[in-house]
Amino acid sequence: MEHSEPSPASPTLADFMPLFLSHETALRTYARAILPDWGSVDDALQEASVTMLEKFDQLHTVDGFLPWAKVILRFKCFAVAAANRRHRPILSEEVLRLIADEAEPLSQQTLLDSRAALDACMQRFSDSHQTLLLAPYAGDGEVKRTAEQAGKTANALYKLIGRLREKLSECVEVKLQQEMT
């Protein structure tokens, strides 16, 4: 009689939420590589999560969650992009597929390393410069409000933000290079 390894138990519905939450950053990053804005990413991820939950019984192993989820998310991103295409110009589906293929190999560890490098580099900036770097993501009109409070034009602030972003990008690249050596 042959001895065989016991097969790992298939994930249960109770495993869905912890798996989804542990991979949400990677999924958001993947969707953002395909879609032009965070609103579209949220729409695609929400639709994908419903489909993932409905089809969760098709997942065979916990380790296979991220690749499986990316396939579902990819199709939802294409659907959201197609819906958006009717309202505003957006890249063709062929270009979106190429972008999705490029984004596919990003591993969870790569994302975690990049996030750690970004966090470390942000700490090198003063509080006011950190606020400026985050202002464009804080909502509509935040840069303009910040400029008015500082007695500067929004254009001058955007130029400063551009220079700060360059420094931040260089810092992150150096940190990531140091980790690889």
PDB file of C-alpha atoms in Angstrom:
ATOM      1  CA  MET A   1       0.000   0.000   0.000  1.00  0.00           C
ATOM      2  CA  GLU A   2       1.403   3.397  -1.017  1.00  0.00           C
ATOM      3  CA  HIS A   3       1.741   6.185   1.482  1.00  0.00           C
ATOM      4  CA  SER A   4       0.656   9.535   0.185  1.00  0.00           C
ATOM      5  CA  GLU A   5       0.800  12.991   1.696  1.00  0.00           C
ATOM      6  CA  PRO A   6      -2.549  14.184   2.961  1.00  0.00           C
ATOM      7  CA  SER A   7      -3.874  16.917   0.710  1.00  0.00           C
ATOM      8  CA  PRO A   8      -4.317  20.277   2.355  1.00  0.00           C
ATOM      9  CA  ALA A   9      -7.909  21.042   3.225  1.00  0.00           C
ATOM     10  CA  SER A  10      -9.715  23.303   0.820  1.00  0.00           C
ATOM     11  CA  PRO A  11     -10.342  26.762   2.190  1.00  0.00           C
ATOM     12  CA  THR A  12     -13.685  27.320   3.845  1.00  0.00           C
ATOM     13  CA  LEU A  13     -15.915  30.356   3.620  1.00  0.00           C
ATOM     14  CA  ALA A  14     -14.539  31.448   6.993  1.00  0.00           C
ATOM     15  CA  ASP A  15     -11.117  31.791   5.336  1.00  0.00           C
ATOM     16  CA  PHE A  16     -12.335  34.291   2.737  1.00  0.00           C
ATOM     17  CA  MET A  17     -12.235  37.538   4.705  1.00  0.00           C
ATOM     18  CA  PRO A  18      -8.786  36.980   6.300  1.00  0.00           C
ATOM     19  CA  LEU A  19      -7.364  35.998   2.902  1.00  0.00           C
ATOM     20  CA  PHE A  20      -8.959  38.943   1.147  1.00  0.00           C
ATOM     21  CA  LEU A  21      -7.774  41.423   3.764  1.00  0.00           C
ATOM     22  CA  SER A  22      -4.228  40.055   3.804  1.00  0.00           C
ATOM     23  CA  HIS A  23      -3.978  40.489   0.022  1.00  0.00           C
ATOM     24  CA  GLU A  24      -6.018  43.674  -0.358  1.00  0.00           C
ATOM     25  CA  THR A  25      -2.970  45.917  -0.807  1.00  0.00           C
ATOM     26  CA  ALA A  26      -1.590  43.697  -3.562  1.00  0.00           C
ATOM     27  CA  LEU A  27      -5.003  43.564  -5.244  1.00  0.00           C
ATOM     28  CA  ARG A  28      -5.460  47.341  -5.046  1.00  0.00           C
ATOM     29  CA  THR A  29      -1.997  47.895  -6.479  1.00  0.00           C
ATOM     30  CA  TYR A  30      -2.691  45.459  -9.291  1.00  0.00           C
ATOM     31  CA  ALA A  31      -6.013  47.141 -10.113  1.00  0.00           C
ATOM     32  CA  ARG A  32      -4.430  50.611  -9.992  1.00  0.00           C
ATOM     33  CA  ALA A  33      -1.852  49.513 -12.549  1.00  0.00           C
ATOM     34  CA  ILE A  34      -4.760  48.827 -14.914  1.00  0.00           C
ATOM     35  CA  LEU A  35      -7.237  51.576 -14.027  1.00  0.00           C
ATOM     36  CA  PRO A  36      -6.761  55.351 -14.211  1.00  0.00           C
ATOM     37  CA  ASP A  37      -8.087  56.403 -10.799  1.00  0.00           C
ATOM     38  CA  TRP A  38      -8.759  55.135  -7.293  1.00  0.00           C
ATOM     39  CA  GLY A  39     -12.530  55.433  -7.695  1.00  0.00           C
ATOM     40  CA  SER A  40     -12.418  52.941 -10.540  1.00  0.00           C
ATOM     41  CA  VAL A  41     -10.140  50.712  -8.454  1.00  0.00           C
ATOM     42  CA  ASP A  42     -12.677  50.762  -5.614  1.00  0.00           C
ATOM     43  CA  ASP A  43     -15.499  49.877  -8.035  1.00  0.00           C
ATOM     44  CA  ALA A  44     -13.568  47.000  -9.586  1.00  0.00           C
ATOM     45  CA  LEU A  45     -12.382  45.658  -6.235  1.00  0.00           C
ATOM     46  CA  GLN A  46     -15.886  45.785  -4.797  1.00  0.00           C
ATOM     47  CA  GLU A  47     -17.344  43.918  -7.779  1.00  0.00           C
ATOM     48  CA  ALA A  48     -14.452  41.442  -7.732  1.00  0.00           C
ATOM     49  CA  SER A  49     -14.858  40.741  -4.023  1.00  0.00           C
ATOM     50  CA  VAL A  50     -18.512  39.806  -4.552  1.00  0.00           C
ATOM     51  CA  THR A  51     -17.548  37.452  -7.377  1.00  0.00           C
ATOM     52  CA  MET A  52     -14.693  36.011  -5.303  1.00  0.00           C
ATOM     53  CA  LEU A  53     -17.080  35.281  -2.448  1.00  0.00           C
ATOM     54  CA  GLU A  54     -19.598  33.672  -4.822  1.00  0.00           C
ATOM     55  CA  LYS A  55     -16.902  31.486  -6.425  1.00  0.00           C
ATOM     56  CA  PHE A  56     -14.822  30.853  -3.306  1.00  0.00           C
ATOM     57  CA  ASP A  57     -15.645  27.159  -3.405  1.00  0.00           C
ATOM     58  CA  GLN A  58     -13.605  26.961  -6.642  1.00  0.00           C
ATOM     59  CA  LEU A  59     -10.392  27.874  -4.793  1.00  0.00           C
ATOM     60  CA  HIS A  60      -8.431  24.713  -4.008  1.00  0.00           C
ATOM     61  CA  THR A  61      -5.718  26.007  -1.671  1.00  0.00           C
ATOM     62  CA  VAL A  62      -5.124  29.045   0.514  1.00  0.00           C
ATOM     63  CA  ASP A  63      -1.776  29.590  -1.234  1.00  0.00           C
ATOM     64  CA  GLY A  64      -3.573  29.972  -4.545  1.00  0.00           C
ATOM     65  CA  PHE A  65      -5.761  32.851  -3.357  1.00  0.00           C
ATOM     66  CA  LEU A  66      -3.770  35.797  -4.742  1.00  0.00           C
ATOM     67  CA  PRO A  67      -3.312  34.484  -8.305  1.00  0.00           C
ATOM     68  CA  TRP A  68      -6.948  33.325  -8.351  1.00  0.00           C
ATOM     69  CA  ALA A  69      -8.171  36.684  -7.033  1.00  0.00           C
ATOM     70  CA  LYS A  70      -6.054  38.598  -9.567  1.00  0.00           C
ATOM     71  CA  VAL A  71      -7.709  36.734 -12.446  1.00  0.00           C
ATOM     72  CA  ILE A  72     -11.156  37.721 -11.199  1.00  0.00           C
ATOM     73  CA  LEU A  73     -10.042  41.288 -10.492  1.00  0.00           C
ATOM     74  CA  ARG A  74      -8.454  41.586 -13.912  1.00  0.00           C
ATOM     75  CA  PHE A  75     -11.773  40.884 -15.642  1.00  0.00           C
ATOM     76  CA  LYS A  76     -13.611  43.275 -13.339  1.00  0.00           C
ATOM     77  CA  CYS A  77     -11.031  45.985 -14.115  1.00  0.00           C
ATOM     78  CA  PHE A  78     -11.618  45.487 -17.829  1.00  0.00           C
ATOM     79  CA  ALA A  79     -15.384  45.735 -17.270  1.00  0.00           C
ATOM     80  CA  VAL A  80     -15.031  48.954 -15.244  1.00  0.00           C
ATOM     81  CA  ALA A  81     -12.682  50.397 -17.869  1.00  0.00           C
ATOM     82  CA  ALA A  82     -15.169  49.545 -20.619  1.00  0.00           C
ATOM     83  CA  ALA A  83     -17.977  51.243 -18.685  1.00  0.00           C
ATOM     84  CA  ASN A  84     -15.777  54.304 -18.090  1.00  0.00           C
ATOM     85  CA  ARG A  85     -14.769  54.408 -21.754  1.00  0.00           C
ATOM     86  CA  ARG A  86     -18.323  55.438 -22.619  1.00  0.00           C
ATOM     87  CA  HIS A  87     -18.010  58.516 -20.380  1.00  0.00           C
ATOM     88  CA  ARG A  88     -14.407  59.594 -20.879  1.00  0.00           C
ATOM     89  CA  PRO A  89     -11.342  58.709 -22.932  1.00  0.00           C
ATOM     90  CA  ILE A  90      -9.383  55.762 -21.588  1.00  0.00           C
ATOM     91  CA  LEU A  91      -6.744  53.389 -22.898  1.00  0.00           C
ATOM     92  CA  SER A  92      -7.814  50.647 -25.268  1.00  0.00           C
ATOM     93  CA  GLU A  93      -8.523  47.188 -23.911  1.00  0.00           C
ATOM     94  CA  GLU A  94      -5.400  45.868 -25.666  1.00  0.00           C
ATOM     95  CA  VAL A  95      -3.204  48.401 -23.859  1.00  0.00           C
ATOM     96  CA  LEU A  96      -4.948  47.607 -20.556  1.00  0.00           C
ATOM     97  CA  ARG A  97      -4.195  43.903 -21.083  1.00  0.00           C
ATOM     98  CA  LEU A  98      -0.512  44.697 -21.660  1.00  0.00           C
ATOM     99  CA  ILE A  99      -0.438  46.778 -18.477  1.00  0.00           C
ATOM    100  CA  ALA A 100      -2.178  44.011 -16.530  1.00  0.00           C
ATOM    101  CA  ASP A 101       0.354  41.471 -17.804  1.00  0.00           C
ATOM    102  CA  GLU A 102       3.213  43.737 -16.663  1.00  0.00           C
ATOM    103  CA  ALA A 103       1.637  44.247 -13.233  1.00  0.00           C
ATOM    104  CA  GLU A 104       0.959  40.535 -12.681  1.00  0.00           C
ATOM    105  CA  PRO A 105       4.421  39.554 -11.360  1.00  0.00           C
ATOM    106  CA  LEU A 106       4.345  42.068  -8.496  1.00  0.00           C
ATOM    107  CA  SER A 107       4.643  39.950  -5.391  1.00  0.00           C
ATOM    108  CA  GLN A 108       3.250  40.722  -1.982  1.00  0.00           C
ATOM    109  CA  GLN A 109       6.819  40.930  -0.677  1.00  0.00           C
ATOM    110  CA  THR A 110       7.779  43.458  -3.364  1.00  0.00           C
ATOM    111  CA  LEU A 111       4.820  45.585  -2.352  1.00  0.00           C
ATOM    112  CA  LEU A 112       5.706  45.315   1.335  1.00  0.00           C
ATOM    113  CA  ASP A 113       9.344  46.227   0.624  1.00  0.00           C
ATOM    114  CA  SER A 114       8.284  49.221  -1.462  1.00  0.00           C
ATOM    115  CA  ARG A 115       5.872  50.370   1.238  1.00  0.00           C
ATOM    116  CA  ALA A 116       8.559  50.057   3.930  1.00  0.00           C
ATOM    117  CA  ALA A 117      11.013  52.056   1.800  1.00  0.00           C
ATOM    118  CA  LEU A 118       8.383  54.725   1.155  1.00  0.00           C
ATOM    119  CA  ASP A 119       7.524  54.970   4.862  1.00  0.00           C
ATOM    120  CA  ALA A 120      11.202  55.256   5.819  1.00  0.00           C
ATOM    121  CA  CYS A 121      11.838  57.925   3.188  1.00  0.00           C
ATOM    122  CA  MET A 122       8.753  59.932   4.175  1.00  0.00           C
ATOM    123  CA  GLN A 123      10.147  60.151   7.700  1.00  0.00           C
ATOM    124  CA  ARG A 124      13.155  62.037   6.322  1.00  0.00           C
ATOM    125  CA  PHE A 125      10.905  64.951   5.343  1.00  0.00           C
ATOM    126  CA  SER A 126       9.672  67.646   7.708  1.00  0.00           C
ATOM    127  CA  ASP A 127       6.047  67.515   8.810  1.00  0.00           C
ATOM    128  CA  SER A 128       5.152  70.383   6.483  1.00  0.00           C
ATOM    129  CA  HIS A 129       6.776  68.664   3.507  1.00  0.00           C
ATOM    130  CA  GLN A 130       5.014  65.384   4.360  1.00  0.00           C
ATOM    131  CA  THR A 131       1.725  67.280   4.394  1.00  0.00           C
ATOM    132  CA  LEU A 132       2.559  68.799   1.007  1.00  0.00           C
ATOM    133  CA  LEU A 133       3.446  65.416  -0.473  1.00  0.00           C
ATOM    134  CA  LEU A 134       0.101  64.008   0.660  1.00  0.00           C
ATOM    135  CA  ALA A 135      -2.009  67.079  -0.204  1.00  0.00           C
ATOM    136  CA  PRO A 136      -2.846  66.014  -3.802  1.00  0.00           C
ATOM    137  CA  TYR A 137      -4.326  62.780  -2.410  1.00  0.00           C
ATOM    138  CA  ALA A 138      -6.265  64.442   0.417  1.00  0.00           C
ATOM    139  CA  GLY A 139      -9.161  65.529  -1.782  1.00  0.00           C
ATOM    140  CA  ASP A 140     -10.208  68.098  -4.299  1.00  0.00           C
ATOM    141  CA  GLY A 141      -8.927  71.564  -3.601  1.00  0.00           C
ATOM    142  CA  GLU A 142      -6.527  70.581  -0.816  1.00  0.00           C
ATOM    143  CA  VAL A 143      -3.457  71.913  -2.635  1.00  0.00           C
ATOM    144  CA  LYS A 144      -5.268  75.166  -3.363  1.00  0.00           C
ATOM    145  CA  ARG A 145      -6.352  75.508   0.295  1.00  0.00           C
ATOM    146  CA  THR A 146      -2.824  74.762   1.473  1.00  0.00           C
ATOM    147  CA  ALA A 147      -1.426  77.348  -0.942  1.00  0.00           C
ATOM    148  CA  GLU A 148      -3.870  79.991   0.266  1.00  0.00           C
ATOM    149  CA  GLN A 149      -2.955  79.264   3.902  1.00  0.00           C
ATOM    150  CA  ALA A 150       0.742  79.586   3.050  1.00  0.00           C
ATOM    151  CA  GLY A 151       0.203  82.740   0.988  1.00  0.00           C
ATOM    152  CA  LYS A 152       1.478  81.085  -2.198  1.00  0.00           C
ATOM    153  CA  THR A 153      -0.041  80.218  -5.535  1.00  0.00           C
ATOM    154  CA  ALA A 154      -1.220  76.681  -6.202  1.00  0.00           C
ATOM    155  CA  ASN A 155       1.192  76.556  -9.159  1.00  0.00           C
ATOM    156  CA  ALA A 156       4.158  77.371  -6.894  1.00  0.00           C
ATOM    157  CA  LEU A 157       3.055  74.654  -4.491  1.00  0.00           C
ATOM    158  CA  TYR A 158       2.732  72.090  -7.294  1.00  0.00           C
ATOM    159  CA  LYS A 159       6.286  72.897  -8.395  1.00  0.00           C
ATOM    160  CA  LEU A 160       7.514  72.357  -4.842  1.00  0.00           C
ATOM    161  CA  ILE A 161       5.528  69.116  -4.613  1.00  0.00           C
ATOM    162  CA  GLY A 162       7.158  67.986  -7.859  1.00  0.00           C
ATOM    163  CA  ARG A 163      10.629  68.590  -6.445  1.00  0.00           C
ATOM    164  CA  LEU A 164       9.723  66.809  -3.204  1.00  0.00           C
ATOM    165  CA  ARG A 165       8.357  63.841  -5.164  1.00  0.00           C
ATOM    166  CA  GLU A 166      11.629  63.589  -7.092  1.00  0.00           C
ATOM    167  CA  LYS A 167      13.585  63.488  -3.823  1.00  0.00           C
ATOM    168  CA  LEU A 168      11.161  60.931  -2.401  1.00  0.00           C
ATOM    169  CA  SER A 169      11.407  58.753  -5.499  1.00  0.00           C
ATOM    170  CA  GLU A 170      15.223  58.861  -5.436  1.00  0.00           C
ATOM    171  CA  CYS A 171      15.237  57.928  -1.752  1.00  0.00           C
ATOM    172  CA  VAL A 172      12.893  54.970  -2.322  1.00  0.00           C
ATOM    173  CA  GLU A 173      14.999  53.718  -5.243  1.00  0.00           C
ATOM    174  CA  VAL A 174      18.178  53.899  -3.142  1.00  0.00           C
ATOM    175  CA  LYS A 175      16.504  52.077  -0.222  1.00  0.00           C
ATOM    176  CA  LEU A 176      15.202  49.308  -2.491  1.00  0.00           C
ATOM    177  CA  GLN A 177      18.636  48.940  -4.127  1.00  0.00           C
ATOM    178  CA  GLN A 178      20.248  48.670  -0.687  1.00  0.00           C
ATOM    179  CA  GLU A 179      17.816  45.905   0.291  1.00  0.00           C
ATOM    180  CA  MET A 180      18.658  43.936  -2.847  1.00  0.00           C
ATOM    181  CA  THR A 181      22.392  43.974  -2.081  1.00  0.00           C
TER     182      THR A 181
END
